[in-house]
Coordinates of N, CA and C and ligand atoms in Angstrom, one line a residue:
M46 N -67.7 21.0 12.2 CA -67.0 22.1 13.2 C -66.2 21.7 14.1
A47 N -65.1 22.3 14.4 CA -64.2 22.1 15.4 C -64.7 22.1 16.7
T48 N -64.4 21.1 17.5 CA -64.8 21.6 19.1 C -63.8 22.5 19.4
E49 N -64.6 23.0 20.8 CA -63.8 23.8 21.4 C -62.3 23.1 22.0
A50 N -62.2 22.2 22.5 CA -60.8 21.6 22.4 C -59.9 21.1 21.5
E51 N -60.6 20.8 20.1 CA -59.9 21.1 19.1 C -59.3 22.5 18.7
G52 N -60.2 23.6 18.9 CA -59.9 24.7 18.2 C -58.7 25.3 19.3
A53 N -58.6 24.7 20.5 CA -57.4 25.3 21.6 C -56.1 24.7 21.2
R54 N -56.2 23.9 20.2 CA -54.7 23.2 20.0 C -54.6 23.5 18.7
S55 N -55.4 24.2 17.9 CA -55.1 24.7 16.6 C -53.9 25.7 16.9
A56 N -53.3 26.2 15.5 CA -52.3 27.3 15.6 C -52.7 28.0 14.3
R57 N -52.6 29.2 14.4 CA -52.8 30.1 13.0 C -51.2 30.2 12.3
L58 N -51.5 29.4 11.1 CA -49.9 29.4 10.4 C -49.8 30.1 9.1
F59 N -48.8 30.5 8.8 CA -48.3 31.1 7.2 C -46.9 30.9 6.9
F60 N -46.8 30.8 5.8 CA -45.4 30.8 5.4 C -44.9 31.9 4.8
A61 N -43.7 32.2 5.1 CA -43.2 33.8 4.7 C -41.7 33.6 4.6
L62 N -41.2 34.6 4.2 CA -39.8 35.0 3.9 C -39.5 36.1 5.0
W63 N -38.5 35.8 5.7 CA -38.4 36.7 6.7 C -37.0 37.9 6.3
L64 N -37.2 39.4 6.8 CA -36.2 39.9 6.2 C -34.8 39.8 7.0
P65 N -33.7 39.9 6.5 CA -32.5 39.7 6.7 C -32.5 41.2 8.0
A66 N -31.8 40.8 8.8 CA -31.7 41.8 9.9 C -31.4 43.3 9.7
G67 N -30.6 43.2 8.7 CA -29.6 44.7 8.1 C -30.7 45.6 7.3
V68 N -31.7 44.7 6.6 CA -32.7 45.1 5.8 C -33.8 45.6 6.7
A69 N -34.2 44.9 7.8 CA -35.2 45.1 8.4 C -34.8 46.5 9.3
R70 N -33.4 46.3 9.9 CA -33.2 47.8 10.7 C -33.4 49.1 9.7
S71 N -32.9 49.0 8.7 CA -33.1 50.0 7.8 C -34.6 50.6 7.2
L72 N -35.3 49.7 7.3 CA -36.7 49.7 6.8 C -37.4 50.2 8.2
H73 N -37.1 49.7 9.4 CA -37.5 50.3 10.7 C -37.1 51.5 10.9
S74 N -36.1 52.0 10.6 CA -35.6 53.4 10.5 C -36.4 54.2 9.7
V75 N -36.6 53.9 8.2 CA -37.4 54.8 7.5 C -38.8 54.8 8.0
A76 N -39.6 53.6 8.5 CA -40.8 53.8 9.1 C -40.9 54.5 10.3
D77 N -39.8 54.6 11.1 CA -39.7 55.6 12.3 C -39.9 56.9 12.0
G78 N -39.4 57.1 10.7 CA -39.6 58.6 10.3 C -41.0 59.3 10.2
V79 N -41.6 58.3 9.5 CA -43.0 58.5 9.2 C -43.8 58.4 10.5
V80 N -43.7 57.6 11.2 CA -44.6 57.4 12.6 C -44.1 58.6 13.4
G81 N -42.8 59.2 13.3 CA -42.8 60.6 14.1 C -43.2 61.6 13.4
R82 N -43.8 61.6 12.2 CA -44.5 62.9 11.9 C -45.9 62.7 11.8
C83 N -46.4 61.3 11.6 CA -47.7 60.9 11.2 C -48.2 60.1 12.4
G84 N -47.6 59.7 13.4 CA -48.3 58.9 14.2 C -48.2 57.5 13.8
G85 N -49.1 56.6 14.6 CA -49.2 55.1 14.1 C -48.4 54.4 14.9
R86 N -48.5 52.9 15.1 CA -47.6 52.1 15.8 C -46.6 51.2 14.6
L87 N -45.5 51.5 15.1 CA -44.1 51.0 14.4 C -44.4 49.5 15.0
L88 N -44.0 48.4 14.0 CA -44.0 47.2 14.5 C -42.6 46.8 14.5
N89 N -42.1 45.7 15.1 CA -41.1 45.5 15.7 C -40.1 44.9 14.3
Q90 N -38.9 45.3 14.2 CA -38.2 44.7 13.3 C -37.9 43.4 13.0
D91 N -38.0 42.6 14.2 CA -37.7 41.3 14.0 C -39.1 40.7 13.3
S92 N -40.2 41.3 13.4 CA -41.3 40.8 13.0 C -41.6 40.9 11.3
F93 N -40.5 42.1 10.6 CA -40.9 42.2 9.6 C -40.7 41.1 8.5
H94 N -41.8 40.7 7.7 CA -41.8 39.3 7.0 C -42.6 39.6 5.6
L95 N -42.5 39.0 4.5 CA -43.4 38.7 3.4 C -44.0 37.6 3.6
T96 N -45.2 37.6 3.7 CA -46.3 36.3 3.6 C -46.5 36.0 2.3
L97 N -46.2 34.6 2.2 CA -46.3 33.8 0.7 C -47.7 33.1 0.9
A98 N -48.1 32.3 1.8 CA -49.3 31.7 1.8 C -49.9 31.8 3.5
F99 N -50.9 32.0 3.4 CA -51.7 32.1 4.8 C -52.5 31.0 4.9
L100 N -52.4 30.1 5.9 CA -53.3 29.0 6.1 C -54.2 29.1 7.1
G101 N -54.3 30.1 8.0 CA -55.3 30.4 8.9 C -55.1 29.1 9.9
D102 N -56.0 29.0 10.8 CA -56.1 27.8 11.7 C -55.9 26.4 11.3
V103 N -54.8 25.7 11.8 CA -54.6 24.6 11.3 C -54.4 23.7 12.7
P104 N -55.1 22.5 12.8 CA -55.7 21.6 14.0 C -54.4 20.9 14.1
A105 N -54.2 20.9 15.7 CA -52.8 20.1 16.0 C -52.9 18.8 15.2
P106 N -53.4 18.0 14.9 CA -53.2 16.8 14.2 C -52.7 16.8 12.9
R107 N -53.0 17.7 12.3 CA -52.6 18.3 10.9 C -51.3 18.8 10.6
Q108 N -50.8 19.2 12.1 CA -49.4 20.0 12.0 C -48.2 19.3 11.5
P109 N -48.2 18.0 12.0 CA -47.0 17.1 11.7 C -46.9 16.9 10.3
E110 N -48.1 16.6 9.5 CA -48.3 16.2 8.3 C -47.8 17.7 7.5
L111 N -48.2 18.6 8.1 CA -47.7 20.1 7.3 C -46.1 20.0 7.3
L112 N -45.4 19.9 8.5 CA -44.1 19.7 8.3 C -43.3 19.0 7.5
E113 N -44.2 17.6 7.7 CA -43.3 16.5 6.6 C -43.6 17.1 4.9
L114 N -44.9 17.6 4.6 CA -45.1 17.9 3.3 C -43.9 19.3 3.0
A115 N -44.1 20.2 3.8 CA -43.1 21.0 3.7 C -41.8 20.8 3.3
S116 N -41.2 19.7 4.3 CA -39.9 19.2 4.0 C -39.4 18.6 2.5
G117 N -40.7 18.3 1.8 CA -40.2 18.1 0.4 C -40.5 18.9 -0.5
F118 N -40.8 20.3 -0.2 CA -41.2 21.4 -1.3 C -40.0 21.4 -2.4
E119 N -38.9 21.5 -1.5 CA -37.6 21.7 -2.5 C -38.1 23.0 -3.5
L120 N -38.3 24.2 -2.6 CA -38.4 25.3 -3.9 C -37.3 26.2 -3.9
P121 N -37.3 27.1 -4.7 CA -36.0 27.9 -5.4 C -35.8 29.1 -4.4
S122 N -34.6 29.6 -4.3 CA -34.2 31.0 -4.0 C -35.1 31.8 -4.7
V123 N -35.2 33.0 -4.2 CA -35.8 34.5 -4.8 C -35.0 35.5 -4.5
A124 N -34.8 36.3 -5.8 CA -34.2 37.8 -5.4 C -35.4 38.4 -5.1
I125 N -35.1 39.4 -4.1 CA -36.6 40.4 -3.4 C -35.6 41.8 -3.8
R126 N -36.8 42.6 -4.2 CA -36.2 44.1 -4.2 C -37.4 44.7 -3.9
L127 N -37.3 45.5 -2.6 CA -38.2 46.2 -1.8 C -38.0 47.6 -2.4
D128 N -39.0 48.3 -3.1 CA -38.7 49.6 -3.7 C -39.5 50.7 -3.6
K129 N -40.6 50.4 -2.8 CA -41.5 51.4 -2.6 C -42.2 51.3 -1.3
L130 N -42.7 52.5 -0.6 CA -43.5 52.8 0.3 C -44.9 52.8 0.0
D131 N -45.9 52.4 0.6 CA -47.5 52.5 0.3 C -48.0 52.4 1.9
Y132 N -49.3 52.9 1.3 CA -50.3 52.9 2.4 C -51.6 52.3 2.3
W133 N -52.3 51.3 3.0 CA -53.5 51.0 2.8 C -54.2 51.5 3.6
K134 N -55.4 52.2 3.0 CA -56.4 53.2 3.7 C -57.3 51.9 4.8
H135 N -57.5 51.0 4.2 CA -58.8 50.2 4.7 C -58.3 49.9 6.1
N136 N -57.1 49.4 6.0 CA -56.5 48.6 7.6 C -55.4 49.5 8.3
Q137 N -55.3 50.8 7.6 CA -54.2 51.6 8.1 C -53.2 51.2 8.1
I138 N -52.5 50.5 7.1 CA -51.2 49.9 7.3 C -50.0 50.5 6.1
L139 N -49.0 50.7 6.9 CA -48.0 51.4 6.0 C -47.3 50.1 5.6
W140 N -46.7 50.0 4.5 CA -46.1 48.7 4.2 C -44.9 49.1 3.1
A141 N -43.7 48.3 2.8 CA -42.9 48.5 2.0 C -43.4 47.1 0.9
G142 N -42.8 47.4 -0.4 CA -43.1 46.7 -1.8 C -42.4 46.6 -2.6
C143 N -42.9 46.2 -3.6 CA -42.1 46.2 -5.2 C -43.3 46.8 -6.0
R144 N -42.4 47.7 -6.6 CA -42.9 48.3 -8.0 C -43.5 47.3 -9.0
E145 N -42.3 46.5 -9.3 CA -42.5 45.5 -10.2 C -42.0 44.2 -9.5
P146 N -42.8 43.4 -8.9 CA -42.5 42.2 -8.4 C -41.8 41.3 -9.2
E147 N -41.0 40.5 -8.7 CA -40.3 39.7 -9.4 C -40.9 38.3 -10.1
P148 N -41.1 38.2 -11.3 CA -42.1 36.9 -11.5 C -41.5 35.6 -10.7
V149 N -40.1 35.4 -10.4 CA -40.2 34.3 -9.7 C -40.6 34.3 -8.3
L150 N -40.6 35.6 -7.8 CA -41.2 35.7 -6.6 C -43.0 35.5 -6.7
L151 N -43.3 35.8 -7.6 CA -44.9 35.7 -7.7 C -44.9 33.7 -8.0
A152 N -44.0 33.5 -8.6 CA -44.3 31.8 -9.0 C -43.9 31.2 -8.0
L153 N -43.3 31.6 -6.9 CA -42.7 30.7 -5.8 C -43.9 30.7 -4.8
A154 N -44.9 31.8 -4.8 CA -45.8 31.9 -3.8 C -47.1 30.9 -4.6
A155 N -47.1 31.0 -5.9 CA -48.1 30.4 -6.5 C -47.9 28.9 -6.4
T156 N -46.6 28.7 -6.7 CA -46.4 27.2 -6.3 C -46.8 26.7 -5.2
L157 N -46.2 27.4 -4.0 CA -46.5 26.8 -2.8 C -47.9 26.8 -2.4
Q158 N -48.6 27.9 -3.0 CA -50.3 28.0 -2.5 C -50.9 26.5 -3.3
E159 N -50.5 26.2 -4.4 CA -50.9 25.2 -5.3 C -50.5 23.8 -4.5
K160 N -49.5 23.6 -4.0 CA -49.1 22.4 -3.4 C -50.2 22.3 -2.1
L161 N -50.1 23.4 -1.2 CA -51.2 23.3 0.2 C -52.6 23.2 -0.3
L162 N -52.9 24.0 -1.4 CA -54.4 23.5 -1.8 C -54.7 22.3 -2.3
A163 N -53.7 21.5 -2.8 CA -53.9 20.1 -3.4 C -54.2 19.5 -2.1
V164 N -53.4 19.7 -0.9 CA -53.9 18.7 0.2 C -54.8 19.3 1.3
D165 N -55.8 20.4 0.7 CA -56.5 20.8 1.8 C -55.8 21.6 2.9
F166 N -54.8 22.3 2.7 CA -54.4 23.1 3.6 C -54.6 24.7 3.4
L167 N -55.0 24.9 2.3 CA -55.7 26.3 2.0 C -57.1 26.1 1.5
T168 N -57.5 27.0 1.9 CA -59.0 27.1 1.6 C -59.2 28.4 0.1
E169 N -58.2 28.8 0.0 CA -58.2 29.8 -1.3 C -56.9 30.1 -1.7
T170 N -56.7 30.6 -3.0 CA -55.3 31.0 -3.6 C -55.9 32.2 -4.2
R171 N -54.7 33.2 -3.8 CA -54.9 34.7 -4.2 C -53.5 35.1 -5.1
P172 N -53.4 35.9 -6.2 CA -52.4 36.5 -6.3 C -51.6 37.3 -5.4
L173 N -50.2 36.7 -5.5 CA -49.6 37.8 -4.1 C -49.7 39.2 -4.3
L174 N -49.7 39.9 -3.6 CA -49.2 41.2 -3.4 C -48.3 41.3 -2.5
P175 N -46.9 41.2 -2.9 CA -45.8 41.0 -2.1 C -45.8 42.5 -1.2
H176 N -46.0 42.4 0.1 CA -45.8 43.5 1.0 C -45.1 43.3 2.5
V177 N -44.4 44.0 3.1 CA -43.9 44.1 4.5 C -44.7 44.9 4.9
S178 N -45.5 44.6 6.3 CA -46.1 45.8 7.0 C -45.1 46.2 8.2
L179 N -45.2 47.8 8.0 CA -44.3 48.2 9.0 C -44.7 48.8 10.1
V180 N -45.8 49.7 9.7 CA -46.6 50.5 10.7 C -48.2 49.9 10.7
R181 N -48.8 49.9 11.8 CA -50.3 49.7 12.1 C -50.7 51.1 12.5
K182 N -52.0 51.1 12.0 CA -53.1 52.2 12.8 C -52.5 53.7 12.4
L183 N -52.0 53.7 11.2 CA -51.5 54.9 10.6 C -52.8 56.1 10.2
L184 N -53.5 56.9 10.7 CA -54.4 57.4 10.3 C -54.3 58.3 9.2
H185 N -53.2 59.3 9.7 CA -53.0 60.5 8.5 C -51.8 60.0 8.0
P186 N -51.4 59.8 6.7 CA -50.1 59.7 6.3 C -49.9 60.9 5.5
D187 N -48.8 61.5 5.5 CA -48.4 62.7 4.7 C -47.9 62.2 3.7
V188 N -47.0 62.8 2.5 CA -46.3 62.4 1.5 C -45.2 61.3 2.0
L189 N -45.1 60.0 1.3 CA -44.5 59.0 1.7 C -43.0 59.3 1.3
P190 N -42.1 58.9 1.9 CA -40.7 59.3 1.4 C -40.5 58.2 0.4
D191 N -39.5 58.4 -0.8 CA -38.9 57.6 -1.9 C -38.3 56.5 -0.8
L192 N -38.2 55.2 -1.6 CA -37.4 54.3 -0.6 C -36.4 53.8 -1.5
D193 N -35.0 54.2 -1.1 CA -33.8 53.5 -1.8 C -34.1 52.0 -1.7
P194 N -33.9 51.2 -2.9 CA -34.1 50.0 -3.0 C -33.5 48.8 -2.0
F195 N -34.0 48.0 -1.7 CA -33.2 47.0 -0.8 C -33.3 45.9 -1.5
E196 N -32.0 45.3 -1.8 CA -32.3 43.9 -2.7 C -31.4 43.1 -1.7
W197 N -32.0 41.4 -1.7 CA -31.4 40.2 -1.3 C -32.0 39.1 -1.8
S198 N -31.0 38.2 -1.7 CA -31.5 37.1 -2.1 C -32.3 36.2 -0.7
A199 N -33.5 35.9 -1.1 CA -34.3 35.1 0.2 C -33.9 33.6 0.0
D200 N -33.3 33.1 0.8 CA -32.8 31.5 1.1 C -33.4 30.7 2.0
E201 N -34.5 31.1 2.6 CA -35.1 30.5 3.7 C -36.8 30.6 3.4
L202 N -37.2 29.5 3.6 CA -38.8 29.5 3.9 C -39.2 29.3 5.5
V203 N -39.9 29.8 5.8 CA -40.3 30.1 7.2 C -41.7 29.7 7.5
L204 N -42.1 28.8 8.2 CA -43.5 28.6 8.8 C -43.6 29.1 9.9
A205 N -44.3 30.2 10.0 CA -44.5 30.7 11.3 C -46.2 30.7 11.9
R206 N -45.9 30.9 13.2 CA -47.2 30.8 13.9 C -47.5 32.2 14.5
S207 N -48.9 32.9 14.1 CA -49.1 34.0 14.8 C -50.1 33.8 16.0
C208 N -49.6 34.5 17.1 CA -50.3 34.7 18.2 C -50.8 35.8 18.4
R209 N -52.2 35.8 18.9 CA -52.8 37.1 19.2 C -52.6 37.5 20.5
S210 N -52.1 38.7 21.0 CA -51.9 39.1 22.2 C -52.5 40.7 22.5
G211 N -52.5 41.1 23.5 CA -52.9 42.5 23.7 C -52.2 43.5 22.8
R212 N -50.8 43.1 22.5 CA -50.2 44.0 22.1 C -50.1 43.9 20.4
G213 N -51.1 43.1 20.0 CA -51.1 42.9 18.7 C -50.8 41.3 18.0
A214 N -50.4 41.1 17.0 CA -50.1 39.7 16.6 C -48.6 39.7 16.8
E215 N -48.1 38.5 17.5 CA -46.7 38.1 17.6 C -46.3 36.9 16.8
Y216 N -45.6 36.7 16.1 CA -44.9 35.8 15.3 C -43.7 34.8 15.8
E217 N -43.9 33.5 15.7 CA -42.9 32.7 16.5 C -42.4 31.8 14.9
A218 N -41.1 31.3 14.7 CA -40.7 30.5 13.5 C -41.2 29.2 14.2
M219 N -41.8 28.4 13.4 CA -42.2 27.1 13.8 C -41.2 26.0 13.1
A220 N -40.9 26.3 11.8 CA -39.9 25.4 11.3 C -39.1 26.5 9.9
R221 N -37.8 25.9 9.7 CA -37.3 26.6 8.6 C -36.9 25.8 7.3
W222 N -37.0 26.2 6.1 CA -36.1 25.3 5.2 C -35.5 26.0 4.6
P223 N -34.0 25.7 3.9 CA -33.5 26.4 3.2 C -34.3 26.4 1.6
L224 N -34.2 27.6 0.8 CA -34.6 27.4 -0.5 C -33.1 27.2 -1.4
A225 N -33.2 26.7 -2.4 CA -32.0 26.1 -3.2 C -31.9 27.2 -4.1
Ligands
ATP184 P1 -53.7 41.1 12.9 O1 -54.6 40.2 12.1 O2 -53.7 40.7 14.5 O3 -54.0 42.6 13.1 P2 -51.5 40.3 11.4 O4 -52.4 40.5 10.3 O5 -50.1 40.5 11.1 O6 -52.4 40.8 12.6 P3 -52.3 37.6 11.1 O7 -53.4 38.0 10.7 O8 -52.1 36.2 12.2 O9 -51.5 38.8 11.8 O10 -51.7 37.2 9.8 C1 -50.2 36.6 9.6 C2 -49.6 36.8 8.4 O11 -50.7 36.5 7.1 C3 -49.5 38.4 8.0 O12 -48.5 38.5 7.1 C4 -50.7 38.8 7.2 O13 -50.8 39.7 6.2 C5 -51.1 37.6 6.6 N1 -52.3 37.3 6.2 C6 -53.3 37.3 7.1 N2 -54.6 36.9 6.6 C7 -54.3 36.8 5.4 C8 -55.3 36.2 4.2 N3 -56.7 36.0 4.3 N4 -54.6 36.1 3.2 C9 -53.5 36.2 2.9 N5 -52.5 36.9 4.0 C10 -53.2 36.9 5.1
MG185 MG1 -54.4 39.7 9.8

């Protein structure tokens, strides 16, 4: 078990694809319309991302190892198409996702998870359900609007750190690598 001192130096980390600013702005505006009608807490558009692998708390001594490992990943860029809005009742989140996730996107997440699992950075692997959280604490959604598809090529992998604060989780990019 980690001591308190070790726990204090750990960081809550995840690999993700960040949305291009223009896509984030447009999605934010769609989500703002839902919040205007139904309530909920609209997330900051700068934080919009699609998680590929969640590592949880990584102790400080293992963080340089993780950065070095990820530098050697050489993963491919992927086409992303967000074309639906959906809602999870269990955690009251409104999210944008894919009607039919691109196999290359699912393969990217699976490859990343396998690489991390092989060196004990992951405790579990799960099939990815690609989603971008937009609104939290949405209690009473009405009919969700159709989403005009947003498409782009994700060409950067981000290792992000999640910091819990009174305002909810905030994310900070710890490192970025190009996807070829
Ligand atoms: P909060 O948990 O404070 O409500 P959050 O879920 O955005 O906010 P984190 O829990 O730190 O913040 O998660 C960071 C990212 O990793 C988010 O995209 C979240 O959906 C994802 N994530 C968190 N836990 C898991 C998990 N067990 N498996 C897969 N992805 C996860
Ligand atoms: Mg969470």
